[in-house]
GROMACS .gro file of C-alpha atoms in nm:
model
  312
    1MET     CA    1  -2.053  -5.797  -1.966
    2THR     CA    2  -2.212  -5.809  -1.622
    3MET     CA    3  -2.467  -5.534  -1.564
    4THR     CA    4  -2.688  -5.427  -1.276
    5ILE     CA    5  -3.044  -5.469  -1.400
    6LEU     CA    6  -3.361  -5.348  -1.230
    7VAL     CA    7  -3.682  -5.545  -1.284
    8THR     CA    8  -3.997  -5.372  -1.160
    9GLY     CA    9  -4.277  -5.618  -1.091
   10GLY     CA   10  -4.000  -5.874  -1.051
   11ALA     CA   11  -4.198  -6.098  -0.814
   12GLY     CA   12  -4.483  -6.138  -1.061
   13PHE     CA   13  -4.544  -6.415  -1.312
   14LEU     CA   14  -4.334  -6.273  -1.595
   15GLY     CA   15  -4.100  -6.075  -1.370
   16SER     CA   16  -3.985  -6.378  -1.172
   17HIS     CA   17  -3.901  -6.570  -1.491
   18LEU     CA   18  -3.713  -6.266  -1.621
   19CYS     CA   19  -3.512  -6.230  -1.298
   20GLU     CA   20  -3.420  -6.598  -1.323
   21ARG     CA   21  -3.306  -6.559  -1.684
   22LEU     CA   22  -3.097  -6.247  -1.612
   23LEU     CA   23  -2.920  -6.424  -1.324
   24GLN     CA   24  -2.848  -6.718  -1.553
   25ASP     CA   25  -2.695  -6.470  -1.798
   26GLY     CA   26  -2.456  -6.350  -1.525
   27HIS     CA   27  -2.609  -6.016  -1.431
   28GLU     CA   28  -2.674  -5.846  -1.096
   29VAL     CA   29  -3.053  -5.828  -1.054
   30ILE     CA   30  -3.252  -5.588  -0.838
   31CYS     CA   31  -3.614  -5.699  -0.808
   32VAL     CA   32  -3.867  -5.431  -0.708
   33ASP     CA   33  -4.224  -5.526  -0.619
   34ASN     CA   34  -4.502  -5.401  -0.390
   35PHE     CA   35  -4.657  -5.753  -0.379
   36TYR     CA   36  -5.002  -5.634  -0.484
   37THR     CA   37  -5.019  -5.920  -0.734
   38GLY     CA   38  -4.663  -6.054  -0.714
   39SER     CA   39  -4.560  -6.319  -0.462
   40LYS     CA   40  -4.245  -6.397  -0.267
   41ASP     CA   41  -4.308  -6.761  -0.350
   42ASN     CA   42  -4.223  -6.680  -0.712
   43ILE     CA   43  -3.874  -6.562  -0.619
   44ARG     CA   44  -3.810  -6.751  -0.295
   45HIS     CA   45  -3.556  -6.974  -0.470
   46LEU     CA   46  -3.362  -6.662  -0.575
   47LEU     CA   47  -3.341  -6.486  -0.238
   48ALA     CA   48  -3.013  -6.652  -0.135
   49HIS     CA   49  -2.849  -6.587  -0.473
   50PRO     CA   50  -2.543  -6.361  -0.429
   51ARG     CA   51  -2.636  -6.146  -0.732
   52PHE     CA   52  -3.004  -6.104  -0.644
   53GLU     CA   53  -3.155  -5.825  -0.433
   54LEU     CA   54  -3.520  -5.768  -0.342
   55ILE     CA   55  -3.666  -5.425  -0.265
   56ARG     CA   56  -4.026  -5.382  -0.149
   57HIS     CA   57  -4.126  -5.059  -0.319
   58ASP     CA   58  -4.412  -4.904  -0.513
   59VAL     CA   59  -4.323  -4.757  -0.853
   60TRP     CA   60  -4.571  -4.475  -0.786
   61LEU     CA   61  -4.281  -4.336  -0.582
   62PRO     CA   62  -3.938  -4.235  -0.719
   63LEU     CA   63  -3.650  -4.477  -0.676
   64TYR     CA   64  -3.288  -4.363  -0.651
   65ILE     CA   65  -3.049  -4.652  -0.717
   66GLU     CA   66  -2.753  -4.727  -0.941
   67VAL     CA   67  -2.851  -4.944  -1.238
   68ASP     CA   68  -2.740  -5.004  -1.596
   69ARG     CA   69  -3.069  -5.129  -1.738
   70ILE     CA   70  -3.436  -5.131  -1.640
   71PHE     CA   71  -3.717  -5.369  -1.733
   72ASN     CA   72  -4.045  -5.198  -1.638
   73LEU     CA   73  -4.300  -5.477  -1.582
   74ALA     CA   74  -4.484  -5.341  -1.277
   75CYS     CA   75  -4.862  -5.340  -1.327
   76PRO     CA   76  -5.154  -5.572  -1.251
   77ALA     CA   77  -5.207  -5.758  -1.578
   78SER     CA   78  -5.530  -5.955  -1.537
   79PRO     CA   79  -5.884  -5.809  -1.550
   80VAL     CA   80  -5.967  -5.936  -1.198
   81HIS     CA   81  -5.674  -5.749  -1.047
   82TYR     CA   82  -5.657  -5.435  -1.258
   83GLN     CA   83  -6.034  -5.375  -1.231
   84ASN     CA   84  -6.029  -5.430  -0.855
   85ASP     CA   85  -5.853  -5.093  -0.809
   86PRO     CA   86  -5.863  -4.915  -1.145
   87ILE     CA   87  -5.721  -4.589  -1.012
   88ALA     CA   88  -5.418  -4.771  -0.870
   89THR     CA   89  -5.377  -4.946  -1.206
   90VAL     CA   90  -5.361  -4.617  -1.396
   91LYS     CA   91  -5.123  -4.470  -1.139
   92THR     CA   92  -4.895  -4.773  -1.162
   93SER     CA   93  -4.877  -4.748  -1.542
   94VAL     CA   94  -4.841  -4.371  -1.567
   95LEU     CA   95  -4.652  -4.268  -1.252
   96GLY     CA   96  -4.446  -4.586  -1.272
   97ALA     CA   97  -4.341  -4.499  -1.626
   98ILE     CA   98  -4.255  -4.141  -1.526
   99ASN     CA   99  -4.047  -4.255  -1.228
  100MET     CA  100  -3.862  -4.529  -1.414
  101LEU     CA  101  -3.798  -4.305  -1.714
  102GLY     CA  102  -3.664  -4.042  -1.474
  103LEU     CA  103  -3.428  -4.301  -1.327
  104ALA     CA  104  -3.319  -4.410  -1.675
  105LYS     CA  105  -3.256  -4.049  -1.771
  106ARG     CA  106  -3.043  -3.982  -1.461
  107ARG     CA  107  -2.846  -4.305  -1.498
  108LYS     CA  108  -2.829  -4.298  -1.882
  109ALA     CA  109  -2.970  -4.651  -1.860
  110ARG     CA  110  -3.152  -4.841  -2.131
  111ILE     CA  111  -3.513  -4.907  -2.029
  112LEU     CA  112  -3.766  -5.155  -2.167
  113GLN     CA  113  -4.140  -5.107  -2.127
  114ALA     CA  114  -4.355  -5.420  -2.103
  115SER     CA  115  -4.657  -5.292  -2.293
  116THR     CA  116  -4.947  -5.508  -2.398
  117SER     CA  117  -5.166  -5.623  -2.684
  118GLU     CA  118  -5.448  -5.450  -2.495
  119VAL     CA  119  -5.333  -5.122  -2.653
  120TYR     CA  120  -5.510  -5.254  -2.967
  121GLY     CA  121  -5.839  -5.283  -2.775
  122ASP     CA  122  -6.110  -5.478  -2.959
  123PRO     CA  123  -5.921  -5.472  -3.290
  124GLN     CA  124  -6.075  -5.402  -3.628
  125VAL     CA  125  -5.755  -5.519  -3.801
  126HIS     CA  126  -5.652  -5.886  -3.789
  127PRO     CA  127  -5.385  -5.992  -3.713
  128GLN     CA  128  -5.259  -5.684  -3.531
  129PRO     CA  129  -4.942  -5.516  -3.666
  130GLU     CA  130  -4.753  -5.253  -3.466
  131ALA     CA  131  -4.867  -4.982  -3.710
  132TYR     CA  132  -5.233  -5.035  -3.607
  133TRP     CA  133  -5.345  -4.759  -3.368
  134GLY     CA  134  -5.611  -4.964  -3.194
  135HIS     CA  135  -5.982  -4.952  -3.112
  136VAL     CA  136  -6.011  -4.876  -2.740
  137ASN     CA  137  -6.302  -4.757  -2.526
  138SER     CA  138  -6.133  -4.488  -2.317
  139ILE     CA  139  -6.409  -4.482  -2.051
  140GLY     CA  140  -6.490  -4.853  -2.024
  141PRO     CA  141  -6.408  -5.089  -1.735
  142ARG     CA  142  -6.091  -5.213  -1.908
  143ALA     CA  143  -5.962  -4.863  -1.984
  144CYS     CA  144  -5.760  -4.834  -1.662
  145TYR     CA  145  -5.526  -5.097  -1.806
  146ASP     CA  146  -5.560  -5.032  -2.180
  147GLU     CA  147  -5.524  -4.654  -2.160
  148GLY     CA  148  -5.270  -4.670  -1.878
  149LYS     CA  149  -5.043  -4.878  -2.100
  150ARG     CA  150  -5.109  -4.655  -2.401
  151CYS     CA  151  -5.013  -4.348  -2.197
  152ALA     CA  152  -4.699  -4.526  -2.075
  153GLU     CA  153  -4.599  -4.585  -2.438
  154THR     CA  154  -4.658  -4.214  -2.508
  155LEU     CA  155  -4.431  -4.121  -2.218
  156PHE     CA  156  -4.158  -4.359  -2.335
  157PHE     CA  157  -4.149  -4.213  -2.683
  158ASP     CA  158  -4.167  -3.854  -2.556
  159TYR     CA  159  -3.877  -3.915  -2.316
  160HIS     CA  160  -3.688  -4.067  -2.609
  161ARG     CA  161  -3.755  -3.773  -2.841
  162GLN     CA  162  -3.716  -3.495  -2.585
  163ALA     CA  163  -3.460  -3.630  -2.337
  164LYS     CA  164  -3.283  -3.888  -2.560
  165VAL     CA  165  -3.362  -4.173  -2.318
  166ASP     CA  166  -3.259  -4.510  -2.463
  167ILE     CA  167  -3.593  -4.695  -2.476
  168ARG     CA  168  -3.729  -5.028  -2.592
  169VAL     CA  169  -4.102  -5.110  -2.607
  170VAL     CA  170  -4.258  -5.455  -2.650
  171ARG     CA  171  -4.628  -5.534  -2.676
  172ILE     CA  172  -4.694  -5.864  -2.500
  173PHE     CA  173  -4.976  -6.090  -2.617
  174ASN     CA  174  -5.139  -6.358  -2.398
  175THR     CA  175  -4.862  -6.541  -2.213
  176TYR     CA  176  -4.898  -6.840  -1.985
  177GLY     CA  177  -4.687  -7.084  -1.786
  178PRO     CA  178  -4.579  -7.181  -1.434
  179ARG     CA  179  -4.621  -6.915  -1.161
  180MET     CA  180  -4.941  -6.772  -1.304
  181HIS     CA  181  -5.166  -6.663  -1.018
  182PRO     CA  182  -5.435  -6.933  -0.974
  183HIS     CA  183  -5.710  -6.673  -0.924
  184ASP     CA  184  -5.605  -6.398  -1.164
  185GLY     CA  185  -5.901  -6.450  -1.395
  186ARG     CA  186  -5.692  -6.517  -1.705
  187VAL     CA  187  -5.829  -6.784  -1.929
  188VAL     CA  188  -5.544  -7.039  -1.914
  189SER     CA  189  -5.514  -7.038  -1.535
  190ASN     CA  190  -5.894  -7.027  -1.496
  191PHE     CA  191  -5.948  -7.331  -1.715
  192ILE     CA  192  -5.666  -7.536  -1.562
  193VAL     CA  193  -5.767  -7.466  -1.201
  194GLN     CA  194  -6.135  -7.536  -1.276
  195ALA     CA  195  -6.048  -7.860  -1.457
  196LEU     CA  196  -5.819  -7.985  -1.180
  197LYS     CA  197  -6.084  -7.910  -0.917
  198GLY     CA  198  -6.362  -8.066  -1.124
  199ASP     CA  199  -6.552  -7.736  -1.131
  200PRO     CA  200  -6.745  -7.623  -1.440
  201ILE     CA  201  -6.521  -7.449  -1.695
  202THR     CA  202  -6.661  -7.101  -1.752
  203LEU     CA  203  -6.664  -6.968  -2.106
  204TYR     CA  204  -6.777  -6.612  -2.172
  205GLY     CA  205  -6.991  -6.559  -2.479
  206ASP     CA  206  -7.017  -6.862  -2.709
  207GLY     CA  207  -6.645  -6.946  -2.684
  208SER     CA  208  -6.578  -6.846  -3.046
  209GLN     CA  209  -6.357  -6.548  -2.957
  210THR     CA  210  -5.992  -6.618  -3.037
  211ARG     CA  211  -5.662  -6.574  -2.854
  212SER     CA  212  -5.299  -6.657  -2.925
  213PHE     CA  213  -5.108  -6.815  -2.637
  214CYS     CA  214  -4.732  -6.773  -2.590
  215TYR     CA  215  -4.539  -6.988  -2.344
  216VAL     CA  216  -4.343  -6.786  -2.089
  217ASP     CA  217  -3.996  -6.913  -2.191
  218ASP     CA  218  -4.051  -6.794  -2.549
  219LEU     CA  219  -4.170  -6.455  -2.426
  220ILE     CA  220  -3.870  -6.401  -2.196
  221GLU     CA  221  -3.636  -6.491  -2.482
  222GLY     CA  222  -3.802  -6.224  -2.695
  223MET     CA  223  -3.778  -5.962  -2.421
  224THR     CA  224  -3.408  -6.021  -2.358
  225ARG     CA  225  -3.333  -6.012  -2.731
  226MET     CA  226  -3.521  -5.683  -2.759
  227MET     CA  227  -3.320  -5.532  -2.475
  228ASP     CA  228  -2.986  -5.652  -2.613
  229GLN     CA  229  -3.019  -5.527  -2.973
  230ASP     CA  230  -2.959  -5.177  -3.111
  231ALA     CA  231  -3.157  -5.184  -3.438
  232VAL     CA  232  -3.511  -5.101  -3.322
  233ILE     CA  233  -3.668  -4.928  -3.024
  234GLY     CA  234  -4.017  -5.061  -3.092
  235PRO     CA  235  -4.294  -5.107  -3.038
  236VAL     CA  236  -4.248  -5.474  -3.125
  237ASN     CA  237  -4.518  -5.740  -3.083
  238LEU     CA  238  -4.419  -6.048  -2.883
  239GLY     CA  239  -4.661  -6.337  -2.888
  240ASN     CA  240  -4.746  -6.665  -3.053
  241PRO     CA  241  -4.932  -6.617  -3.384
  242SER     CA  242  -5.105  -6.956  -3.360
  243GLU     CA  243  -5.471  -6.870  -3.302
  244PHE     CA  244  -5.723  -7.076  -3.105
  245THR     CA  245  -6.083  -7.024  -3.002
  246ILE     CA  246  -6.153  -7.014  -2.631
  247ARG     CA  247  -6.364  -7.328  -2.671
  248GLN     CA  248  -6.069  -7.509  -2.834
  249LEU     CA  249  -5.852  -7.410  -2.537
  250ALA     CA  250  -6.113  -7.542  -2.292
  251GLU     CA  251  -6.140  -7.873  -2.477
  252THR     CA  252  -5.760  -7.910  -2.487
  253VAL     CA  253  -5.732  -7.847  -2.112
  254LEU     CA  254  -6.005  -8.102  -2.043
  255ARG     CA  255  -5.823  -8.362  -2.252
  256LEU     CA  256  -5.479  -8.298  -2.100
  257THR     CA  257  -5.607  -8.301  -1.741
  258GLY     CA  258  -5.848  -8.593  -1.790
  259SER     CA  259  -6.107  -8.380  -1.613
  260ARG     CA  260  -6.480  -8.447  -1.625
  261SER     CA  261  -6.565  -8.080  -1.580
  262THR     CA  262  -6.853  -7.950  -1.788
  263LEU     CA  263  -6.855  -7.632  -1.998
  264GLU     CA  264  -7.062  -7.345  -1.858
  265TYR     CA  265  -7.143  -7.040  -2.072
  266ARG     CA  266  -7.175  -6.690  -1.927
  267PRO     CA  267  -7.239  -6.343  -2.077
  268LEU     CA  268  -6.945  -6.180  -2.254
  269PRO     CA  269  -6.787  -5.897  -2.049
  270GLN     CA  270  -6.799  -5.542  -2.186
  271ASP     CA  271  -6.525  -5.456  -2.440
  272ASP     CA  272  -6.387  -5.811  -2.441
  273PRO     CA  273  -6.189  -5.843  -2.768
  274ALA     CA  274  -6.337  -6.082  -3.025
  275GLN     CA  275  -5.998  -6.157  -3.180
  276ARG     CA  276  -5.639  -6.131  -3.065
  277GLN     CA  277  -5.347  -6.245  -3.281
  278PRO     CA  278  -5.006  -6.082  -3.317
  279ASP     CA  279  -4.833  -6.000  -3.641
  280ILE     CA  280  -4.475  -6.089  -3.539
  281ALA     CA  281  -4.300  -6.010  -3.869
  282LYS     CA  282  -4.115  -5.722  -3.703
  283ALA     CA  283  -3.988  -5.940  -3.416
  284ALA     CA  284  -3.881  -6.210  -3.661
  285ALA     CA  285  -3.687  -5.961  -3.874
  286ALA     CA  286  -3.534  -5.741  -3.602
  287LEU     CA  287  -3.479  -5.997  -3.326
  288ASP     CA  288  -3.457  -6.323  -3.522
  289TRP     CA  289  -3.727  -6.437  -3.278
  290THR     CA  290  -4.018  -6.671  -3.314
  291PRO     CA  291  -4.193  -6.878  -3.044
  292TYR     CA  292  -4.117  -7.251  -3.044
  293VAL     CA  293  -4.324  -7.406  -2.763
  294ALA     CA  294  -4.644  -7.563  -2.893
  295LEU     CA  295  -4.964  -7.497  -2.698
  296GLU     CA  296  -5.008  -7.855  -2.574
  297ASP     CA  297  -4.644  -7.876  -2.457
  298GLY     CA  298  -4.673  -7.549  -2.267
  299LEU     CA  299  -5.010  -7.644  -2.119
  300GLU     CA  300  -4.868  -7.973  -1.987
  301LYS     CA  301  -4.592  -7.786  -1.802
  302THR     CA  302  -4.845  -7.535  -1.667
  303ILE     CA  303  -5.084  -7.810  -1.558
  304ASP     CA  304  -4.799  -7.985  -1.373
  305TYR     CA  305  -4.723  -7.658  -1.191
  306PHE     CA  306  -5.084  -7.610  -1.081
  307LYS     CA  307  -5.114  -7.972  -0.971
  308LYS     CA  308  -4.826  -7.911  -0.729
  309THR     CA  309  -4.941  -7.572  -0.602
  310LEU     CA  310  -5.307  -7.666  -0.556
  311ASN     CA  311  -5.206  -7.969  -0.349
  312GLN     CA  312  -4.987  -7.768  -0.110
   0.00000   0.00000   0.00000
């Protein structure tokens, strides 16, 4: 059945891939973005599509349109961007959630919140299951994002309990792939850009902290499955449970790019999580979902993308 689906943050890294997938599935797609971190280049190939519409709008402000479903992805997602204007980050998460939930309530539309593994903070439980409440510094430099997303989850569940809004909530772990911003400060894009330019690869701390990296196609598959099913409202972790140290990632990027960049160690930022690995048992059971793209395969596709964009 063809639906009209709103994607906030639709010109961003994840949003643009989601818009593409929803069009492939036959839906009408309305992309909303204020282009703070999103880019028209990410969706330029969609602008002429007869079922695609772009609206420049800030989710801080209410939006009155006719939609059947809403994917709420709008928010700066990398430390460089969300710490650049922390107040705007909180407002995007909280006011954006209120406005999109209000729209969902008026339209009786199903709405999915793109939450984050950052709600777990610097976790004391490993791997992180959805039942873990987290270990977050509410006044630290990362709190604008961590607590903004936590508050958005609170709003989603309160709108569900009080106003019967049909919600879905996913917690997204580190995701990478083509259309990542080259200067967003995230570790995969950082390492690839530095390696391709021959610059030193910067590792924070001793490089022993771990992350789990999910390729974007796997993540989008999980999000669409979550939206389409009726068994669970969430939260549900979406991410790749294969765990790597940051040093292992750097060494893999160096090998795949053939770069001669050296490794350069810098102090660890405040509240940077030591470990990050999703427990995806709930996603596997409820969504029949598991990621398939191996790290090296995904990195090769991402490296190819950055080779093209850096040479433009």
